[in-house]
Amino acid sequence: VSARVLDGKALAARVRAEVAAQVTALAARGVVPGLAVVLVGDDPASQIYVRNKGKAAVDAGIRAVDHHYPASVTQAELLDLVVRLNADPSIHGILVQLPLPAHVDALAVQDAVAPTKDVDGFHPENLGLLAQGRPRYISATPRGCMRLLRESGARLAGAHAVVVGRSNIVGKPMAMLLTNESATVELCHSRTADLAGEVARADVVVAAVGKAGLVRGAWIKPGAVVIDVGINRGADGKLHGDVDYAAAAERAAAITPVPGGVGPMTIACLLENTLESAKRFVT
Ligand code: NDP
């Protein structure tokens, strides 16, 4: 490996310690940040994510309140919960873990979350503010990716950035954030004609696809910075990123590992968003 390994676990620990210190200061002023975590069904990956987020919140002094529903929950029941959480002054952040069961309209649930409590940054108002370059909440994963990019020392202004994956929760907000930092951004997806060629021109590559090793090491421009969002469980039981790590690390200047890269930063940035929400309640 010749690339510098961007240690998301260590950076996340620093961010979480900073959040914890600010939560303590806020609590002394009478406001304990509250995060409602909504989980529907028994998806094992979602259960792990929710457990990790809840534990990280509690470790930082944030009050995490779990709302776990069976997969048979109705949309009306979920919307009713969201309405109650929106009105609850002890709750500053509302997180609805995705995916939701097929019979629930996930976008309708996300739309129902009060934009001022939308610490996931999925609400169209928050995505719109981000698109206009005046973000309120930046989705935790793209926010974590930007933090890792800052840590890498990569110069973003004028850089050619390629984002692979155009989901509303990772790819699109990532493209907006990079645009706001004056990178020249290309947003690639499953219909992109020549993905290898696009990636080969990139100074910054962000892979958020959900296919292990899709981005080949040989595609990486020497000296590029590579951020790998993918979390794919392999037949070997281990987690793999969307980038062919070993080969990419031979060419990149800096690269995030999986696990231990973007994942821990996502949790740390969710805590930052919750803290920022609670701060708004202090006069
Ligand atoms: P989605 O499934 O919502 O989006 C995947 C995107 O990848 C789509 O835009 C799709 O294109 C594109 N894509 C699929 N196949 C190809 C291909 N062969 N070539 C180019 N593009 C392709 O995924 P998410 O954005 O939700 O998640 C992406 C990955 O990141 C997953 O592995 C997920 O587990 C992980 N993740 C990790 C997080 C973390 O904290 N580290 C947080 C969130 C997600 P199209 O739109 O054309 O279908």
mmCIF file of C-alpha atoms and ligand atoms in Angstrom:
data_model
loop_
_atom_site.group_PDB
_atom_site.id
_atom_site.type_symbol
_atom_site.label_atom_id
_atom_site.label_comp_id
_atom_site.label_asym_id
_atom_site.label_seq_id
_atom_site.Cartn_x
_atom_site.Cartn_y
_atom_site.Cartn_z
ATOM 1 C CA VAL A 1 0.000 0.000 0.000
ATOM 2 C CA SER A 2 1.504 3.319 -1.020
ATOM 3 C CA ALA A 3 -1.589 5.451 -0.343
ATOM 4 C CA ARG A 4 -2.101 7.244 2.916
ATOM 5 C CA VAL A 5 -4.883 5.383 4.721
ATOM 6 C CA LEU A 6 -7.549 7.810 5.911
ATOM 7 C CA ASP A 7 -8.428 6.461 9.348
ATOM 8 C CA GLY A 8 -12.139 7.181 9.755
ATOM 9 C CA LYS A 9 -12.256 5.421 13.098
ATOM 10 C CA ALA A 10 -9.640 7.708 14.637
ATOM 11 C CA LEU A 11 -11.125 10.852 13.108
ATOM 12 C CA ALA A 12 -14.612 9.815 14.260
ATOM 13 C CA ALA A 13 -13.289 9.340 17.791
ATOM 14 C CA ARG A 14 -11.992 12.927 17.745
ATOM 15 C CA VAL A 15 -15.291 14.266 16.413
ATOM 16 C CA ARG A 16 -17.269 12.278 18.983
ATOM 17 C CA ALA A 17 -15.092 13.550 21.835
ATOM 18 C CA GLU A 18 -15.673 17.121 20.641
ATOM 19 C CA VAL A 19 -19.427 16.497 20.454
ATOM 20 C CA ALA A 20 -19.403 14.997 23.960
ATOM 21 C CA ALA A 21 -17.618 18.076 25.363
ATOM 22 C CA GLN A 22 -20.154 20.402 23.750
ATOM 23 C CA VAL A 23 -23.067 18.248 24.931
ATOM 24 C CA THR A 24 -21.764 18.554 28.499
ATOM 25 C CA ALA A 25 -21.594 22.334 28.137
ATOM 26 C CA LEU A 26 -25.104 22.441 26.694
ATOM 27 C CA ALA A 27 -26.499 20.201 29.438
ATOM 28 C CA ALA A 28 -25.080 22.626 31.998
ATOM 29 C CA ARG A 29 -27.316 25.224 30.371
ATOM 30 C CA GLY A 30 -30.324 22.929 30.785
ATOM 31 C CA VAL A 31 -30.571 21.345 27.332
ATOM 32 C CA VAL A 32 -29.832 17.635 26.884
ATOM 33 C CA PRO A 33 -29.879 16.779 23.175
ATOM 34 C CA GLY A 34 -32.502 14.137 22.387
ATOM 35 C CA LEU A 35 -32.366 11.819 19.379
ATOM 36 C CA ALA A 36 -35.339 9.656 18.405
ATOM 37 C CA VAL A 37 -34.305 6.541 16.507
ATOM 38 C CA VAL A 38 -37.062 4.833 14.529
ATOM 39 C CA LEU A 39 -36.474 1.257 13.377
ATOM 40 C CA VAL A 40 -39.007 -0.839 11.501
ATOM 41 C CA GLY A 41 -38.663 -4.605 11.078
ATOM 42 C CA ASP A 42 -35.830 -7.035 11.755
ATOM 43 C CA ASP A 43 -33.287 -6.318 9.021
ATOM 44 C CA PRO A 44 -30.017 -7.416 10.686
ATOM 45 C CA ALA A 45 -27.889 -4.671 9.088
ATOM 46 C CA SER A 46 -30.381 -1.971 10.129
ATOM 47 C CA GLN A 47 -30.441 -3.360 13.662
ATOM 48 C CA ILE A 48 -26.645 -3.107 13.857
ATOM 49 C CA TYR A 49 -26.623 0.459 12.463
ATOM 50 C CA VAL A 50 -29.339 1.558 14.875
ATOM 51 C CA ARG A 51 -27.613 -0.074 17.842
ATOM 52 C CA ASN A 52 -24.302 1.598 16.931
ATOM 53 C CA LYS A 53 -25.922 5.005 16.463
ATOM 54 C CA GLY A 54 -27.810 4.718 19.758
ATOM 55 C CA LYS A 55 -24.716 3.637 21.651
ATOM 56 C CA ALA A 56 -22.613 6.428 20.146
ATOM 57 C CA ALA A 57 -25.297 8.952 21.079
ATOM 58 C CA VAL A 58 -25.423 7.771 24.683
ATOM 59 C CA ASP A 59 -21.600 7.760 24.898
ATOM 60 C CA ALA A 60 -21.677 11.426 23.834
ATOM 61 C CA GLY A 61 -24.268 12.301 26.478
ATOM 62 C CA ILE A 62 -27.135 12.507 23.986
ATOM 63 C CA ARG A 63 -30.440 11.008 25.112
ATOM 64 C CA ALA A 64 -31.355 8.355 22.535
ATOM 65 C CA VAL A 65 -34.962 7.181 22.474
ATOM 66 C CA ASP A 66 -35.678 3.999 20.490
ATOM 67 C CA HIS A 67 -38.933 3.406 18.655
ATOM 68 C CA HIS A 68 -38.901 -0.131 17.295
ATOM 69 C CA TYR A 69 -41.899 -1.282 15.239
ATOM 70 C CA PRO A 70 -42.637 -4.664 13.622
ATOM 71 C CA ALA A 71 -42.461 -4.862 9.813
ATOM 72 C CA SER A 72 -46.273 -4.963 9.802
ATOM 73 C CA VAL A 73 -46.528 -1.343 11.033
ATOM 74 C CA THR A 74 -48.849 0.791 8.939
ATOM 75 C CA GLN A 75 -47.854 4.012 7.259
ATOM 76 C CA ALA A 76 -50.470 5.828 9.335
ATOM 77 C CA GLU A 77 -48.893 4.550 12.579
ATOM 78 C CA LEU A 78 -45.446 5.712 11.465
ATOM 79 C CA LEU A 79 -46.726 9.120 10.406
ATOM 80 C CA ASP A 80 -48.504 9.435 13.739
ATOM 81 C CA LEU A 81 -45.238 8.714 15.560
ATOM 82 C CA VAL A 82 -43.396 11.311 13.474
ATOM 83 C CA VAL A 83 -46.052 13.925 14.265
ATOM 84 C CA ARG A 84 -45.626 13.242 17.986
ATOM 85 C CA LEU A 85 -41.818 13.402 17.775
ATOM 86 C CA ASN A 86 -42.030 16.655 15.801
ATOM 87 C CA ALA A 87 -44.039 18.176 18.664
ATOM 88 C CA ASP A 88 -41.881 16.754 21.486
ATOM 89 C CA PRO A 89 -39.592 19.546 22.791
ATOM 90 C CA SER A 90 -37.184 17.022 24.353
ATOM 91 C CA ILE A 91 -36.437 15.566 20.897
ATOM 92 C CA HIS A 92 -34.011 17.554 18.726
ATOM 93 C CA GLY A 93 -33.263 14.956 16.080
ATOM 94 C CA ILE A 94 -35.400 12.324 14.360
ATOM 95 C CA LEU A 95 -33.765 9.473 12.530
ATOM 96 C CA VAL A 96 -35.852 6.995 10.529
ATOM 97 C CA GLN A 97 -33.603 4.079 9.650
ATOM 98 C CA LEU A 98 -33.869 2.993 6.007
ATOM 99 C CA PRO A 99 -34.930 0.816 4.324
ATOM 100 C CA LEU A 100 -38.583 0.833 5.344
ATOM 101 C CA PRO A 101 -40.839 -2.104 4.345
ATOM 102 C CA ALA A 102 -42.176 -1.985 0.783
ATOM 103 C CA HIS A 103 -45.751 -1.183 1.857
ATOM 104 C CA VAL A 104 -44.557 2.063 3.501
ATOM 105 C CA ASP A 105 -43.923 5.136 1.356
ATOM 106 C CA ALA A 106 -40.470 6.045 2.675
ATOM 107 C CA LEU A 107 -40.466 9.458 0.984
ATOM 108 C CA ALA A 108 -43.796 10.336 2.623
ATOM 109 C CA VAL A 109 -42.343 9.462 6.032
ATOM 110 C CA GLN A 110 -39.190 11.508 5.359
ATOM 111 C CA ASP A 111 -41.331 14.419 4.168
ATOM 112 C CA ALA A 112 -43.292 14.296 7.439
ATOM 113 C CA VAL A 113 -40.198 14.795 9.640
ATOM 114 C CA ALA A 114 -39.939 18.416 10.750
ATOM 115 C CA PRO A 115 -37.128 19.903 8.619
ATOM 116 C CA THR A 116 -35.646 21.483 11.765
ATOM 117 C CA LYS A 117 -35.329 18.022 13.362
ATOM 118 C CA ASP A 118 -34.204 16.207 10.212
ATOM 119 C CA VAL A 119 -30.697 15.347 11.414
ATOM 120 C CA ASP A 120 -30.376 12.828 8.564
ATOM 121 C CA GLY A 121 -30.694 15.701 6.103
ATOM 122 C CA PHE A 122 -33.075 13.710 3.883
ATOM 123 C CA HIS A 123 -35.967 16.193 3.884
ATOM 124 C CA PRO A 124 -36.426 17.983 0.535
ATOM 125 C CA GLU A 125 -36.145 21.352 2.302
ATOM 126 C CA ASN A 126 -32.726 20.420 3.660
ATOM 127 C CA LEU A 127 -31.583 18.966 0.343
ATOM 128 C CA GLY A 128 -32.820 22.165 -1.317
ATOM 129 C CA LEU A 129 -30.886 24.358 1.104
ATOM 130 C CA LEU A 130 -27.786 22.282 0.416
ATOM 131 C CA ALA A 131 -28.326 22.647 -3.331
ATOM 132 C CA GLN A 132 -28.444 26.420 -2.848
ATOM 133 C CA GLY A 133 -25.161 26.334 -0.938
ATOM 134 C CA ARG A 134 -26.659 27.305 2.412
ATOM 135 C CA PRO A 135 -26.962 23.923 4.161
ATOM 136 C CA ARG A 136 -28.864 23.401 7.407
ATOM 137 C CA TYR A 137 -28.353 19.664 7.942
ATOM 138 C CA ILE A 138 -25.961 17.804 5.697
ATOM 139 C CA SER A 139 -26.709 14.079 5.521
ATOM 140 C CA ALA A 140 -24.337 12.315 7.840
ATOM 141 C CA THR A 141 -22.588 10.128 5.265
ATOM 142 C CA PRO A 142 -21.741 12.904 2.764
ATOM 143 C CA ARG A 143 -20.783 15.167 5.670
ATOM 144 C CA GLY A 144 -18.410 12.468 6.904
ATOM 145 C CA CYS A 145 -16.961 12.070 3.418
ATOM 146 C CA MET A 146 -16.267 15.818 3.211
ATOM 147 C CA ARG A 147 -14.571 15.709 6.588
ATOM 148 C CA LEU A 148 -12.376 12.831 5.427
ATOM 149 C CA LEU A 149 -11.532 14.776 2.271
ATOM 150 C CA ARG A 150 -10.530 17.758 4.373
ATOM 151 C CA GLU A 151 -8.368 15.460 6.488
ATOM 152 C CA SER A 152 -6.720 14.123 3.324
ATOM 153 C CA GLY A 153 -5.525 17.609 2.460
ATOM 154 C CA ALA A 154 -6.976 17.232 -1.054
ATOM 155 C CA ARG A 155 -7.465 20.520 -2.867
ATOM 156 C CA LEU A 156 -11.083 20.540 -3.995
ATOM 157 C CA ALA A 157 -11.334 23.889 -5.796
ATOM 158 C CA GLY A 158 -10.766 23.174 -9.470
ATOM 159 C CA ALA A 159 -10.339 19.445 -8.868
ATOM 160 C CA HIS A 160 -12.095 16.953 -11.084
ATOM 161 C CA ALA A 161 -14.370 14.916 -8.803
ATOM 162 C CA VAL A 162 -16.237 11.790 -9.819
ATOM 163 C CA VAL A 163 -19.062 10.510 -7.640
ATOM 164 C CA VAL A 164 -20.273 7.012 -8.496
ATOM 165 C CA GLY A 165 -23.895 6.493 -7.372
ATOM 166 C CA ARG A 166 -26.729 9.029 -7.467
ATOM 167 C CA SER A 167 -28.858 8.116 -4.441
ATOM 168 C CA ASN A 168 -30.670 10.906 -2.609
ATOM 169 C CA ILE A 169 -28.891 10.021 0.616
ATOM 170 C CA VAL A 170 -25.272 9.769 -0.572
ATOM 171 C CA GLY A 171 -24.431 10.409 -4.227
ATOM 172 C CA LYS A 172 -26.530 13.487 -4.965
ATOM 173 C CA PRO A 173 -25.760 15.422 -1.754
ATOM 174 C CA MET A 174 -22.093 14.468 -2.184
ATOM 175 C CA ALA A 175 -22.105 15.962 -5.686
ATOM 176 C CA MET A 176 -23.710 19.141 -4.307
ATOM 177 C CA LEU A 177 -21.160 19.450 -1.491
ATOM 178 C CA LEU A 178 -18.251 19.025 -3.894
ATOM 179 C CA THR A 179 -19.832 21.562 -6.245
ATOM 180 C CA ASN A 180 -20.154 24.006 -3.346
ATOM 181 C CA GLU A 181 -16.402 23.529 -2.750
ATOM 182 C CA SER A 182 -15.760 24.470 -6.398
ATOM 183 C CA ALA A 183 -14.804 21.030 -7.635
ATOM 184 C CA THR A 184 -15.857 20.148 -11.168
ATOM 185 C CA VAL A 185 -18.205 17.291 -10.469
ATOM 186 C CA GLU A 186 -19.304 14.340 -12.521
ATOM 187 C CA LEU A 187 -22.141 12.223 -11.119
ATOM 188 C CA CYS A 188 -22.019 8.680 -12.486
ATOM 189 C CA HIS A 189 -24.595 5.884 -12.220
ATOM 190 C CA SER A 190 -25.617 2.573 -13.748
ATOM 191 C CA ARG A 191 -26.265 4.143 -17.148
ATOM 192 C CA THR A 192 -22.905 5.927 -17.371
ATOM 193 C CA ALA A 193 -21.392 4.893 -20.701
ATOM 194 C CA ASP A 194 -17.726 4.669 -19.731
ATOM 195 C CA LEU A 195 -17.310 4.493 -15.978
ATOM 196 C CA ALA A 196 -13.680 3.380 -16.190
ATOM 197 C CA GLY A 197 -12.847 6.377 -18.391
ATOM 198 C CA GLU A 198 -14.655 8.843 -16.108
ATOM 199 C CA VAL A 199 -12.957 7.530 -12.947
ATOM 200 C CA ALA A 200 -9.565 7.577 -14.685
ATOM 201 C CA ARG A 201 -9.780 11.384 -15.032
ATOM 202 C CA ALA A 202 -10.735 11.982 -11.402
ATOM 203 C CA ASP A 203 -8.584 13.721 -8.817
ATOM 204 C CA VAL A 204 -11.229 12.768 -6.237
ATOM 205 C CA VAL A 205 -13.310 9.591 -6.428
ATOM 206 C CA VAL A 206 -16.310 8.923 -4.183
ATOM 207 C CA ALA A 207 -17.819 5.454 -4.622
ATOM 208 C CA ALA A 208 -21.352 4.898 -3.283
ATOM 209 C CA VAL A 209 -22.772 2.045 -5.297
ATOM 210 C CA GLY A 210 -23.283 -1.049 -3.172
ATOM 211 C CA LYS A 211 -21.260 -3.428 -5.357
ATOM 212 C CA ALA A 212 -18.065 -4.859 -3.910
ATOM 213 C CA GLY A 213 -14.952 -3.926 -5.841
ATOM 214 C CA LEU A 214 -16.874 -2.318 -8.735
ATOM 215 C CA VAL A 215 -14.300 0.489 -8.999
ATOM 216 C CA ARG A 216 -11.139 -1.234 -10.176
ATOM 217 C CA GLY A 217 -7.724 -0.225 -8.909
ATOM 218 C CA ALA A 218 -6.392 0.192 -12.462
ATOM 219 C CA TRP A 219 -8.987 2.945 -13.097
ATOM 220 C CA ILE A 220 -7.593 5.185 -10.358
ATOM 221 C CA LYS A 221 -5.504 8.127 -11.561
ATOM 222 C CA PRO A 222 -2.142 8.065 -9.759
ATOM 223 C CA GLY A 223 -2.290 10.509 -6.854
ATOM 224 C CA ALA A 224 -6.100 10.607 -6.627
ATOM 225 C CA VAL A 225 -7.965 10.650 -3.319
ATOM 226 C CA VAL A 226 -10.462 7.807 -2.979
ATOM 227 C CA ILE A 227 -13.433 7.776 -0.607
ATOM 228 C CA ASP A 228 -15.227 4.431 -0.431
ATOM 229 C CA VAL A 229 -18.762 4.594 0.972
ATOM 230 C CA GLY A 230 -19.755 1.043 0.062
ATOM 231 C CA ILE A 231 -20.575 -1.535 2.690
ATOM 232 C CA ASN A 232 -20.955 -4.969 1.147
ATOM 233 C CA ARG A 233 -20.983 -8.213 3.101
ATOM 234 C CA GLY A 234 -18.954 -10.771 1.124
ATOM 235 C CA ALA A 235 -19.343 -14.547 0.952
ATOM 236 C CA ASP A 236 -16.377 -14.604 3.347
ATOM 237 C CA GLY A 237 -18.563 -12.864 5.941
ATOM 238 C CA LYS A 238 -16.319 -9.772 5.845
ATOM 239 C CA LEU A 239 -17.227 -6.218 4.838
ATOM 240 C CA HIS A 240 -15.947 -4.951 1.507
ATOM 241 C CA GLY A 241 -16.083 -1.528 -0.093
ATOM 242 C CA ASP A 242 -17.125 -0.537 -3.604
ATOM 243 C CA VAL A 243 -13.463 -0.010 -4.516
ATOM 244 C CA ASP A 244 -10.918 -2.746 -5.172
ATOM 245 C CA TYR A 245 -8.926 -1.526 -2.187
ATOM 246 C CA ALA A 246 -5.584 -3.318 -2.538
ATOM 247 C CA ALA A 247 -5.074 -2.321 -6.172
ATOM 248 C CA ALA A 248 -6.454 1.207 -5.711
ATOM 249 C CA ALA A 249 -4.168 1.813 -2.733
ATOM 250 C CA GLU A 250 -1.159 1.181 -5.000
ATOM 251 C CA ARG A 251 -2.107 4.218 -7.103
ATOM 252 C CA ALA A 252 -4.059 6.605 -4.874
ATOM 253 C CA ALA A 253 -2.494 9.315 -2.726
ATOM 254 C CA ALA A 254 -5.042 8.649 0.015
ATOM 255 C CA ILE A 255 -7.856 6.138 0.463
ATOM 256 C CA THR A 256 -10.466 5.190 3.050
ATOM 257 C CA PRO A 257 -10.556 1.564 4.224
ATOM 258 C CA VAL A 258 -13.723 -0.528 4.632
ATOM 259 C CA PRO A 259 -14.487 -1.020 7.429
ATOM 260 C CA GLY A 260 -12.997 1.866 9.401
ATOM 261 C CA GLY A 261 -13.411 4.686 6.890
ATOM 262 C CA VAL A 262 -16.708 6.353 6.063
ATOM 263 C CA GLY A 263 -18.869 4.178 8.354
ATOM 264 C CA PRO A 264 -17.597 5.532 11.703
ATOM 265 C CA MET A 265 -17.688 9.096 10.316
ATOM 266 C CA THR A 266 -21.367 8.705 9.422
ATOM 267 C CA ILE A 267 -22.196 8.045 13.057
ATOM 268 C CA ALA A 268 -19.994 10.875 14.324
ATOM 269 C CA CYS A 269 -21.615 13.343 11.899
ATOM 270 C CA LEU A 270 -25.106 12.252 12.916
ATOM 271 C CA LEU A 271 -24.154 13.198 16.482
ATOM 272 C CA GLU A 272 -22.843 16.562 15.256
ATOM 273 C CA ASN A 273 -26.140 17.225 13.494
ATOM 274 C CA THR A 274 -28.103 16.337 16.637
ATOM 275 C CA LEU A 275 -25.916 18.625 18.750
ATOM 276 C CA GLU A 276 -26.370 21.486 16.277
ATOM 277 C CA SER A 277 -30.136 21.003 16.398
ATOM 278 C CA ALA A 278 -30.198 21.091 20.210
ATOM 279 C CA LYS A 279 -28.038 24.249 20.217
ATOM 280 C CA ARG A 280 -30.796 26.043 18.335
ATOM 281 C CA PHE A 281 -33.028 25.547 21.383
ATOM 282 C CA VAL A 282 -30.689 27.532 23.648
ATOM 283 C CA THR A 283 -31.556 31.191 23.796
HETATM 284 P P1 NDP B 1 -28.428 2.993 -3.726
HETATM 285 O O1 NDP B 1 -28.691 1.552 -4.025
HETATM 286 O O2 NDP B 1 -29.543 3.875 -3.332
HETATM 287 O O3 NDP B 1 -27.710 3.662 -4.988
HETATM 288 C C1 NDP B 1 -26.713 2.993 -5.682
HETATM 289 C C2 NDP B 1 -26.269 3.837 -6.861
HETATM 290 O O4 NDP B 1 -25.224 3.124 -7.532
HETATM 291 C C3 NDP B 1 -27.352 4.132 -7.881
HETATM 292 O O5 NDP B 1 -27.334 5.477 -8.250
HETATM 293 C C4 NDP B 1 -27.004 3.220 -9.043
HETATM 294 O O6 NDP B 1 -27.324 3.757 -10.307
HETATM 295 C C5 NDP B 1 -25.504 3.142 -8.926
HETATM 296 N N1 NDP B 1 -24.991 1.940 -9.566
HETATM 297 C C6 NDP B 1 -25.429 0.675 -9.431
HETATM 298 N N2 NDP B 1 -24.714 -0.158 -10.217
HETATM 299 C C7 NDP B 1 -23.825 0.592 -10.868
HETATM 300 C C8 NDP B 1 -22.821 0.329 -11.837
HETATM 301 N N3 NDP B 1 -22.595 -0.915 -12.274
HETATM 302 N N4 NDP B 1 -22.095 1.361 -12.287
HETATM 303 C C9 NDP B 1 -22.301 2.620 -11.860
HETATM 304 N N5 NDP B 1 -23.227 2.931 -10.929
HETATM 305 C C10 NDP B 1 -23.988 1.933 -10.465
HETATM 306 O O7 NDP B 1 -27.271 2.972 -2.637
HETATM 307 P P2 NDP B 1 -26.855 4.007 -1.466
HETATM 308 O O8 NDP B 1 -26.395 5.292 -2.047
HETATM 309 O O9 NDP B 1 -27.893 4.019 -0.422
HETATM 310 O O10 NDP B 1 -25.600 3.210 -0.872
HETATM 311 C C11 NDP B 1 -24.460 2.921 -1.647
HETATM 312 C C12 NDP B 1 -23.505 2.065 -0.839
HETATM 313 O O11 NDP B 1 -23.086 2.813 0.295
HETATM 314 C C13 NDP B 1 -24.097 0.777 -0.264
HETATM 315 O O12 NDP B 1 -23.071 -0.204 -0.223
HETATM 316 C C14 NDP B 1 -24.480 1.158 1.142
HETATM 317 O O13 NDP B 1 -24.477 0.050 2.007
HETATM 318 C C15 NDP B 1 -23.381 2.100 1.488
HETATM 319 N N6 NDP B 1 -23.718 3.082 2.506
HETATM 320 C C16 NDP B 1 -22.812 3.278 3.490
HETATM 321 C C17 NDP B 1 -23.026 4.210 4.468
HETATM 322 C C18 NDP B 1 -21.964 4.414 5.479
HETATM 323 O O14 NDP B 1 -22.220 4.939 6.534
HETATM 324 N N7 NDP B 1 -20.714 4.041 5.206
HETATM 325 C C19 NDP B 1 -24.259 4.983 4.537
HETATM 326 C C20 NDP B 1 -25.144 4.791 3.402
HETATM 327 C C21 NDP B 1 -24.871 3.835 2.431
HETATM 328 P P3 NDP B 1 -28.842 4.020 -10.793
HETATM 329 O O15 NDP B 1 -29.305 5.233 -10.068
HETATM 330 O O16 NDP B 1 -28.706 4.221 -12.251
HETATM 331 O O17 NDP B 1 -29.618 2.787 -10.425
#
